[in-house]
């Protein structure tokens, strides 16, 4: 079961990205407290380079401690070349100090910190551990420590991005977006207000709030949640149960009144809604119209049991409806259910 298989990896990934976002926030604060008009390039001893290398070392160390260094392959953007130069002692010292400060806070996020502060050689080793080139087999972590260099140095949008690839397929991902605003309209606040200098983060009104970590993993369809009507008169529960079993669903159905079933799919609380009314029942368009467009615009699929889109042009009823209604959060699961309907229909008592 994929969702259960990667549960620990996803939990750890979310925690380490939280640590990394806090690290970046501290580096940004220091940048603007010194000189908020100074946008530094990435190839010098700038804060963005400190953040890049420090995030990489921190995440490398945390993943290796959690899963064992022999089991961790990391593909990442940065290497140690820039801090191996003769004139880079100051940059290297800043990276080592930032990494140790960040790792000391790891227990706040449910992770282990080192028993003693890391030496320079240990920090360099953690960075160099991120030299994998990936490939079609095995498990590889993919890291972009600070995606959005210009946004970072201006106090605008940037992300810490961590994913895990297994046998060439991405199976989980985490995006830490420290400056992402709660209010969407403030995403372009910087430009609406003609801000020409740095530090958008401080320009956004505090009451609006900012910062989020988004994450996802590939789901096992067997763990999908099915919604169906509460009343047996409105849908054939036994046929729905047979379909659920035929596609391998293991959870008990969630029985919900009204179009809230569509809302559950759109919000990610459920993955499937099926309704198979008994012969002679005619579905009314007002029982489905709003829910259908909301699920579709959230990336889901809604059709009749034959796979055809619902037709709202025939008046107050959904005329020509083929057997029932199936709504899913994604196309793959939807197609699987449609195939199960065709395989099971002859044995039903509808």
XYZ file of C-alpha atoms in Angstrom:
350
model
C 0.000 0.000 0.000
C 1.783 3.083 -1.248
C 0.274 5.623 1.139
C 1.217 3.457 4.137
C 4.530 2.467 2.554
C 5.734 6.064 2.405
C 4.045 7.354 5.557
C 7.267 7.672 7.558
C 9.200 9.204 4.672
C 6.491 11.817 4.130
C 6.291 12.676 7.815
C 10.061 13.128 8.053
C 10.165 15.141 4.828
C 7.533 17.556 6.136
C 9.431 17.995 9.391
C 12.807 18.627 7.745
C 11.288 21.156 5.357
C 9.824 22.994 8.355
C 13.331 23.138 9.836
C 14.723 24.406 6.530
C 12.045 27.099 6.195
C 12.837 28.390 9.668
C 16.513 28.479 8.720
C 15.776 30.518 5.592
C 13.610 32.903 7.561
C 16.436 33.633 9.970
C 18.889 34.234 7.129
C 16.421 36.587 5.428
C 15.888 38.553 8.615
C 19.632 39.066 8.977
C 19.903 40.157 5.357
C 17.328 42.919 5.744
C 18.459 43.985 9.179
C 21.875 44.781 7.686
C 20.925 46.358 4.376
C 17.491 45.916 2.876
C 18.469 47.539 -0.447
C 21.382 45.201 -1.204
C 20.470 42.383 -3.608
C 23.374 39.994 -3.670
C 24.240 37.505 -6.389
C 24.354 33.783 -5.829
C 28.026 33.301 -6.671
C 29.464 35.312 -3.790
C 29.365 35.074 -0.016
C 25.761 36.266 0.026
C 22.918 35.252 2.309
C 21.284 33.266 -0.470
C 24.424 31.133 -0.784
C 24.518 30.666 2.971
C 20.860 29.627 2.897
C 21.352 27.261 -0.066
C 24.318 25.429 1.431
C 22.954 25.450 4.981
C 19.586 24.030 3.957
C 21.313 21.347 1.915
C 23.620 20.365 4.767
C 20.797 20.431 7.325
C 18.398 18.299 5.298
C 21.191 15.917 4.309
C 22.199 15.422 7.942
C 18.610 14.952 9.165
C 17.675 12.445 6.450
C 20.880 10.491 7.001
C 20.366 10.364 10.756
C 16.769 9.214 10.330
C 17.179 6.623 7.596
C 20.916 5.846 7.754
C 23.459 7.495 5.486
C 23.939 4.252 3.555
C 20.252 4.351 2.605
C 20.072 7.997 1.569
C 20.784 9.184 -1.971
C 20.262 12.913 -2.498
C 20.198 14.793 -5.795
C 20.678 18.506 -5.128
C 21.782 21.709 -6.803
C 24.666 22.868 -4.640
C 28.182 21.474 -4.203
C 31.135 22.446 -2.021
C 33.166 24.127 -4.757
C 32.246 27.671 -3.753
C 33.228 27.111 -0.122
C 36.418 25.240 -0.976
C 38.169 28.295 -2.352
C 40.982 29.960 -0.442
C 39.014 33.158 0.072
C 35.795 31.501 1.228
C 36.637 30.996 4.913
C 34.029 33.552 5.971
C 31.302 31.939 3.902
C 32.166 28.474 5.195
C 32.109 29.693 8.799
C 28.699 31.286 8.231
C 27.338 28.043 6.767
C 28.661 25.936 9.654
C 27.185 28.330 12.224
C 23.826 28.434 10.433
C 23.644 24.644 10.148
C 24.383 24.153 13.831
C 21.848 26.785 14.826
C 19.232 25.070 12.673
C 19.977 21.541 13.899
C 19.804 22.733 17.499
C 16.159 23.650 16.858
C 15.311 20.288 15.230
C 13.683 18.806 18.387
C 10.992 21.505 18.150
C 9.946 19.806 14.927
C 10.128 16.278 16.280
C 13.575 15.497 14.912
C 16.864 14.548 16.516
C 19.654 17.082 16.897
C 23.372 16.251 17.121
C 24.769 15.478 20.556
C 27.482 18.073 19.895
C 27.840 20.838 17.347
C 28.997 19.695 13.935
C 32.574 20.400 12.929
C 33.377 21.997 9.585
C 34.362 18.636 8.084
C 30.997 17.127 9.070
C 29.075 19.975 7.449
C 31.084 19.603 4.260
C 30.453 15.864 4.310
C 26.703 16.470 4.598
C 26.787 18.802 1.589
C 28.877 16.390 -0.482
C 26.441 13.604 0.312
C 24.021 15.386 -2.046
C 25.995 14.452 -5.153
C 23.829 11.631 -6.445
C 22.729 11.811 -10.086
C 19.551 9.791 -9.538
C 18.524 7.298 -12.191
C 15.804 4.803 -13.158
C 16.229 2.510 -10.180
C 16.434 2.863 -6.436
C 15.245 5.589 -4.094
C 16.533 9.144 -4.434
C 15.686 12.341 -2.584
C 15.571 15.412 -4.842
C 16.251 18.774 -3.204
C 16.212 22.383 -4.304
C 17.277 24.141 -1.102
C 16.188 27.651 -2.135
C 14.139 27.768 -5.314
C 13.675 31.380 -6.382
C 16.939 33.179 -5.702
C 15.706 36.618 -6.729
C 12.581 36.251 -4.639
C 14.630 35.213 -1.635
C 16.982 38.181 -1.677
C 14.098 40.597 -2.228
C 11.997 39.153 0.557
C 9.516 37.915 -2.047
C 8.418 34.373 -2.898
C 10.764 31.382 -2.755
C 10.411 27.715 -1.836
C 12.251 24.847 -0.198
C 11.461 21.836 -2.388
C 12.024 18.213 -1.379
C 10.753 15.143 -3.210
C 11.393 11.433 -3.207
C 11.762 9.442 -6.412
C 11.553 5.659 -6.403
C 12.429 3.650 -9.497
C 12.112 6.758 -11.634
C 8.720 7.908 -10.314
C 8.026 10.754 -7.916
C 6.186 9.237 -4.953
C 6.086 12.175 -2.531
C 6.848 15.856 -2.451
C 6.991 18.730 0.027
C 7.023 22.449 -0.779
C 7.873 24.888 1.973
C 6.737 28.412 1.046
C 7.680 30.688 3.966
C 6.364 33.913 2.425
C 3.245 32.521 0.764
C 0.389 34.720 1.979
C -2.868 33.498 3.441
C -4.668 36.059 1.283
C -4.074 35.247 -2.381
C -4.354 38.867 -3.477
C -1.190 39.720 -1.588
C 0.871 37.451 -3.871
C 1.294 40.450 -6.178
C 1.118 43.047 -3.425
C 4.715 43.994 -4.199
C 3.801 45.033 -7.729
C 0.381 46.529 -7.019
C 1.993 48.940 -4.591
C 4.934 49.720 -6.898
C 7.491 48.491 -4.392
C 10.877 48.895 -6.059
C 13.052 47.915 -3.145
C 13.533 44.782 -1.113
C 11.654 43.050 1.643
C 8.167 42.295 0.452
C 7.793 40.108 3.532
C 7.723 43.147 5.799
C 5.498 45.064 3.365
C 2.653 42.544 3.613
C 0.286 43.556 6.419
C 0.945 41.309 9.417
C -2.751 40.557 9.854
C -2.813 38.851 6.454
C -0.477 36.086 7.639
C 2.014 34.151 5.558
C 3.834 30.847 5.268
C 2.747 27.297 4.473
C 4.092 23.814 3.847
C 2.306 21.746 1.210
C 2.851 18.030 0.799
C 1.498 15.043 -1.095
C 2.231 11.405 -1.732
C 0.995 8.949 -4.319
C -2.175 7.349 -2.998
C -3.128 3.737 -2.939
C -6.642 3.608 -4.464
C -7.509 0.976 -1.872
C -7.344 3.728 0.753
C -9.759 6.036 -1.075
C -12.821 7.269 0.823
C -16.202 6.659 -0.785
C -19.188 8.958 -0.241
C -22.755 7.859 -0.888
C -26.264 9.038 0.038
C -27.534 8.187 3.505
C -30.964 6.982 2.410
C -31.147 3.577 0.749
C -34.128 4.852 -1.250
C -31.820 7.296 -3.024
C -29.047 4.861 -3.956
C -28.459 1.118 -4.107
C -25.978 0.614 -1.273
C -25.434 -3.074 -2.050
C -24.436 -2.396 -5.653
C -22.142 0.432 -4.560
C -20.562 -1.884 -1.982
C -19.969 -4.500 -4.673
C -18.258 -1.947 -6.897
C -16.111 -0.752 -4.027
C -15.026 -4.282 -3.290
C -14.289 -5.037 -6.945
C -11.828 -2.136 -7.198
C -10.222 -2.981 -3.863
C -11.572 -0.213 -1.605
C -11.170 -1.198 2.036
C -12.635 1.748 3.932
C -16.242 1.846 5.051
C -18.287 4.317 2.999
C -18.933 7.793 4.340
C -22.688 8.380 4.111
C -23.541 12.040 3.833
C -26.694 14.028 3.153
C -26.913 16.547 0.306
C -24.324 17.932 -2.113
C -21.816 18.030 0.734
C -20.537 14.812 -0.882
C -19.236 16.875 -3.790
C -17.687 19.337 -1.344
C -15.881 16.469 0.402
C -14.240 15.458 -2.885
C -13.330 19.016 -3.856
C -11.752 19.628 -0.441
C -9.835 16.361 -0.420
C -11.781 14.681 2.393
C -13.049 11.939 0.057
C -12.086 10.619 -3.355
C -15.287 9.013 -4.675
C -19.024 9.717 -4.775
C -21.286 7.113 -6.358
C -25.047 7.128 -6.655
C -27.120 4.424 -8.329
C -30.804 5.187 -7.984
C -33.373 2.482 -8.518
C -35.142 2.147 -11.852
C -37.566 4.962 -12.597
C -35.891 7.610 -10.432
C -34.946 10.795 -12.311
C -32.099 12.984 -11.062
C -32.888 16.706 -10.847
C -30.288 19.173 -12.060
C -30.393 21.309 -8.905
C -29.211 18.326 -6.876
C -25.949 18.175 -8.835
C -25.148 21.323 -10.862
C -23.198 23.339 -8.279
C -21.373 20.291 -6.923
C -20.336 19.058 -10.367
C -18.635 22.260 -11.449
C -16.875 22.605 -8.087
C -15.430 19.087 -8.294
C -14.416 19.572 -11.921
C -12.674 22.881 -11.228
C -10.868 21.246 -8.307
C -9.408 18.742 -10.775
C -11.962 15.971 -10.372
C -14.155 14.091 -12.861
C -17.936 13.660 -12.813
C -19.887 11.515 -15.267
C -22.714 9.043 -15.522
C -21.884 5.369 -15.044
C -21.176 5.032 -18.747
C -18.448 7.636 -18.562
C -20.381 10.430 -20.279
C -20.506 13.969 -18.909
C -23.766 14.939 -17.241
C -26.113 16.869 -19.558
C -27.714 19.909 -17.910
C -29.373 21.135 -21.127
C -32.522 18.968 -21.095
C -34.594 20.850 -18.558
C -35.060 20.091 -14.882
C -33.954 16.452 -15.120
C -30.655 14.825 -16.061
C -32.175 13.078 -19.064
C -30.331 10.208 -20.701
C -28.391 9.385 -17.547
C -26.643 6.053 -17.950
C -27.339 3.989 -14.819
C -25.906 6.322 -12.175
C -23.452 9.059 -11.241
C -19.762 8.682 -10.436
C -17.603 11.551 -9.194
C -13.899 11.074 -8.479
C -10.968 13.198 -7.419
C -8.929 12.008 -10.412
C -9.235 10.391 -13.834
C -7.386 7.151 -13.075
C -9.708 6.183 -10.237
C -12.729 7.309 -12.264
C -11.813 5.089 -15.219
C -11.270 2.141 -12.903
C -14.764 2.544 -11.463
C -16.381 2.907 -14.885
C -14.766 -0.372 -15.950
C -16.033 -2.014 -12.754
C -19.572 -0.850 -13.515
C -19.503 -2.505 -16.913
C -18.104 -5.695 -15.393
C -20.673 -5.790 -12.577
C -23.849 -4.457 -14.119
C -25.348 -7.728 -15.391
C -25.289 -9.191 -11.887
C -26.938 -6.191 -10.221
C -30.559 -6.027 -9.167
C -31.126 -2.428 -10.223
